[in-house]
Amino acid sequence: MKTLLLIASALVVFTGCGQTAKQNETTEVQKPQSAPQVKTQTEKKPVFAEKVLLLDKPTDEQINNHKVTASTLSKLRAEINNIETANECDSSMQCEVVAAGSRACGGPSHYMIYSTKHTSKEKALSIASELTKYESLYNAQNDMQSICAMLTKPSTQCIDNKCVKLTNSSQLAY
């Protein structure tokens, strides 16, 4: 009897461990399929914005040949202050904003608000451009550093017959 029981249990063990052909087919179907291959492309280097490329950086020759003093910059800032003080207007269309100066990290150091009633656009742009050129040279000659925060162009409006800067706004007001 023990022999019969031993043979029966051996048959159960051997048949339970073996796989049938049908079980092999099921196992193959259940195998995870590999994901399709994704073709990767190498990214191109970023291209600098056109505006950044057009900015005039002082050359070594300009830096070495033309020494800019703090008094030169003070005189130009005083001219800009005089223009900004003469800011009488009849309408908001006479109020203009122009970038002036140069921070060491780039961008303007100041936005000049002026009235076209008293100052021509050409004169304002000329003085702003001159200040920008000289501040750029001064920064390069003196290894200046700045906070590297970019100023946003303010909006301006004629209020009580004076061109004023609108605070917390970079939108045009009409």
Coordinates of C-alpha atoms in Angstrom, one line a residue:
M1 CA 0.0 0.0 0.0
K2 CA 2.8 2.3 0.8
T3 CA 4.3 1.6 -2.5
L4 CA 1.1 2.4 -4.3
L5 CA 0.8 5.6 -2.4
L6 CA 4.4 6.5 -3.2
I7 CA 3.9 5.9 -6.9
A8 CA 0.7 7.9 -7.0
S9 CA 2.2 10.9 -5.3
A10 CA 5.3 10.7 -7.6
L11 CA 3.0 10.8 -10.6
V12 CA 1.1 13.8 -9.2
V13 CA 4.4 15.7 -8.6
F14 CA 5.9 14.9 -12.0
T15 CA 2.7 15.8 -13.9
G16 CA 2.2 19.0 -11.9
C17 CA 5.7 20.3 -12.6
G18 CA 5.7 19.7 -16.3
Q19 CA 4.1 22.2 -18.7
T20 CA 1.9 21.3 -21.6
A21 CA 2.1 22.8 -25.1
K22 CA -1.0 24.9 -24.4
Q23 CA 0.5 26.3 -21.2
N24 CA 3.6 27.4 -23.2
E25 CA 1.4 29.3 -25.7
T26 CA -0.3 31.1 -22.9
T27 CA 3.0 32.0 -21.3
E28 CA 4.3 33.5 -24.5
V29 CA 1.2 35.6 -25.0
Q30 CA 1.4 37.0 -21.5
K31 CA 5.0 38.2 -22.0
P32 CA 5.3 42.0 -22.0
Q33 CA 6.0 43.5 -25.3
S34 CA 8.9 45.8 -25.7
A35 CA 8.1 49.5 -26.3
P36 CA 8.7 50.8 -29.8
Q37 CA 12.1 52.5 -30.2
V38 CA 12.0 56.2 -30.1
K39 CA 14.4 58.1 -32.4
T40 CA 16.1 60.9 -30.5
Q41 CA 17.5 64.0 -32.1
T42 CA 20.3 66.1 -30.7
E43 CA 19.1 69.5 -29.8
K44 CA 20.6 72.5 -31.6
K45 CA 22.4 75.1 -29.7
P46 CA 20.1 78.1 -28.9
V47 CA 20.4 81.0 -31.2
F48 CA 20.7 84.5 -29.6
A49 CA 17.9 86.9 -30.2
E50 CA 18.5 89.3 -33.0
K51 CA 18.2 92.3 -30.7
V52 CA 21.0 91.0 -28.4
L53 CA 23.3 90.5 -31.4
L54 CA 22.8 94.1 -32.5
L55 CA 23.8 95.7 -29.2
D56 CA 27.1 97.5 -29.5
K57 CA 29.7 96.2 -27.1
P58 CA 32.8 98.4 -26.6
T59 CA 35.8 97.1 -28.4
D60 CA 39.2 96.9 -26.7
E61 CA 40.4 99.9 -28.7
Q62 CA 37.5 102.0 -27.5
I63 CA 38.0 100.9 -23.9
N64 CA 41.7 101.8 -24.0
N65 CA 41.6 105.0 -26.1
H66 CA 38.7 106.9 -24.5
K67 CA 38.7 107.1 -20.7
V68 CA 35.3 107.9 -19.4
T69 CA 35.0 109.7 -16.1
A70 CA 32.3 109.8 -13.5
S71 CA 31.9 113.6 -14.2
T72 CA 31.2 112.9 -17.9
L73 CA 28.4 110.5 -16.8
S74 CA 27.1 113.1 -14.3
K75 CA 26.8 115.8 -17.0
L76 CA 24.9 113.4 -19.3
R77 CA 22.5 112.4 -16.4
A78 CA 22.0 116.1 -15.6
E79 CA 21.0 116.7 -19.3
I80 CA 18.5 113.8 -19.0
N81 CA 17.2 115.2 -15.8
N82 CA 16.6 118.6 -17.4
I83 CA 14.7 116.9 -20.3
E84 CA 12.6 114.9 -17.8
T85 CA 11.8 118.0 -15.8
A86 CA 10.5 119.8 -18.8
N87 CA 7.6 117.3 -19.1
E88 CA 4.6 119.6 -19.7
C89 CA 2.0 118.1 -22.1
D90 CA -1.4 118.6 -23.5
S91 CA -2.2 115.0 -24.2
S92 CA -0.7 111.5 -23.5
M93 CA 0.4 111.3 -27.2
Q94 CA 3.1 113.8 -26.3
C95 CA 4.6 111.6 -23.6
E96 CA 7.4 109.3 -24.7
V97 CA 9.7 106.8 -23.0
V98 CA 13.3 105.9 -24.2
A99 CA 15.9 103.5 -22.7
A100 CA 19.1 105.2 -21.6
G101 CA 22.3 104.1 -20.0
S102 CA 23.9 100.7 -19.7
R103 CA 24.0 98.3 -16.8
A104 CA 27.1 96.1 -16.4
C105 CA 25.1 92.9 -17.0
G106 CA 23.2 94.4 -19.9
G107 CA 20.1 96.4 -20.5
P108 CA 19.3 100.0 -19.8
S109 CA 20.1 101.6 -16.5
H110 CA 17.2 104.1 -16.8
Y111 CA 14.1 104.8 -18.8
M112 CA 13.8 108.5 -19.6
I113 CA 10.3 110.0 -19.7
Y114 CA 10.0 113.1 -21.7
S115 CA 7.4 115.3 -23.5
T116 CA 7.6 115.9 -27.2
K117 CA 6.1 119.3 -26.6
H118 CA 9.5 120.5 -25.3
T119 CA 12.0 118.0 -26.5
S120 CA 12.3 116.5 -30.0
K121 CA 12.5 112.7 -30.3
E122 CA 15.9 113.1 -32.1
K123 CA 17.4 115.0 -29.2
A124 CA 16.1 112.6 -26.6
L125 CA 17.4 109.6 -28.5
S126 CA 20.8 111.3 -29.1
I127 CA 21.3 112.0 -25.4
A128 CA 20.1 108.5 -24.4
S129 CA 22.4 106.9 -26.9
E130 CA 25.3 108.9 -25.7
L131 CA 24.7 108.0 -22.1
T132 CA 24.4 104.4 -23.1
K133 CA 27.7 104.4 -25.0
Y134 CA 29.6 106.2 -22.2
E135 CA 28.1 104.1 -19.4
S136 CA 29.0 100.9 -21.3
L137 CA 32.6 102.1 -21.7
Y138 CA 32.8 103.2 -18.1
N139 CA 31.5 99.8 -16.9
A140 CA 34.1 98.0 -19.1
Q141 CA 37.0 100.2 -18.0
N142 CA 36.2 99.9 -14.3
D143 CA 35.1 96.3 -14.2
M144 CA 31.8 97.3 -12.9
Q145 CA 29.2 94.9 -11.6
S146 CA 25.4 95.4 -11.3
I147 CA 22.4 93.6 -9.8
C148 CA 21.6 92.1 -13.2
A149 CA 17.9 92.8 -12.8
M150 CA 16.3 93.9 -16.1
L151 CA 14.2 97.1 -15.9
T152 CA 10.8 96.9 -17.6
K153 CA 9.8 99.7 -19.9
P154 CA 7.3 101.9 -18.0
S155 CA 4.2 103.4 -19.4
T156 CA 3.6 107.1 -19.3
Q157 CA 0.5 109.3 -19.4
C158 CA -0.3 113.0 -19.4
I159 CA -1.8 113.8 -16.0
D160 CA -2.4 117.4 -14.9
N161 CA -0.5 118.6 -17.9
K162 CA 2.7 116.6 -16.9
C163 CA 4.1 113.4 -18.3
V164 CA 4.2 110.9 -15.5
K165 CA 5.3 107.3 -15.2
L166 CA 2.5 104.9 -14.5
T167 CA 3.7 102.7 -11.6
N168 CA 3.3 98.9 -11.7
S169 CA 2.5 98.9 -15.4
S170 CA 4.4 98.0 -18.5
Q171 CA 1.4 98.5 -20.8
L172 CA 0.8 101.4 -23.1
A173 CA -1.8 103.8 -21.8
Y174 CA -3.9 106.0 -24.2

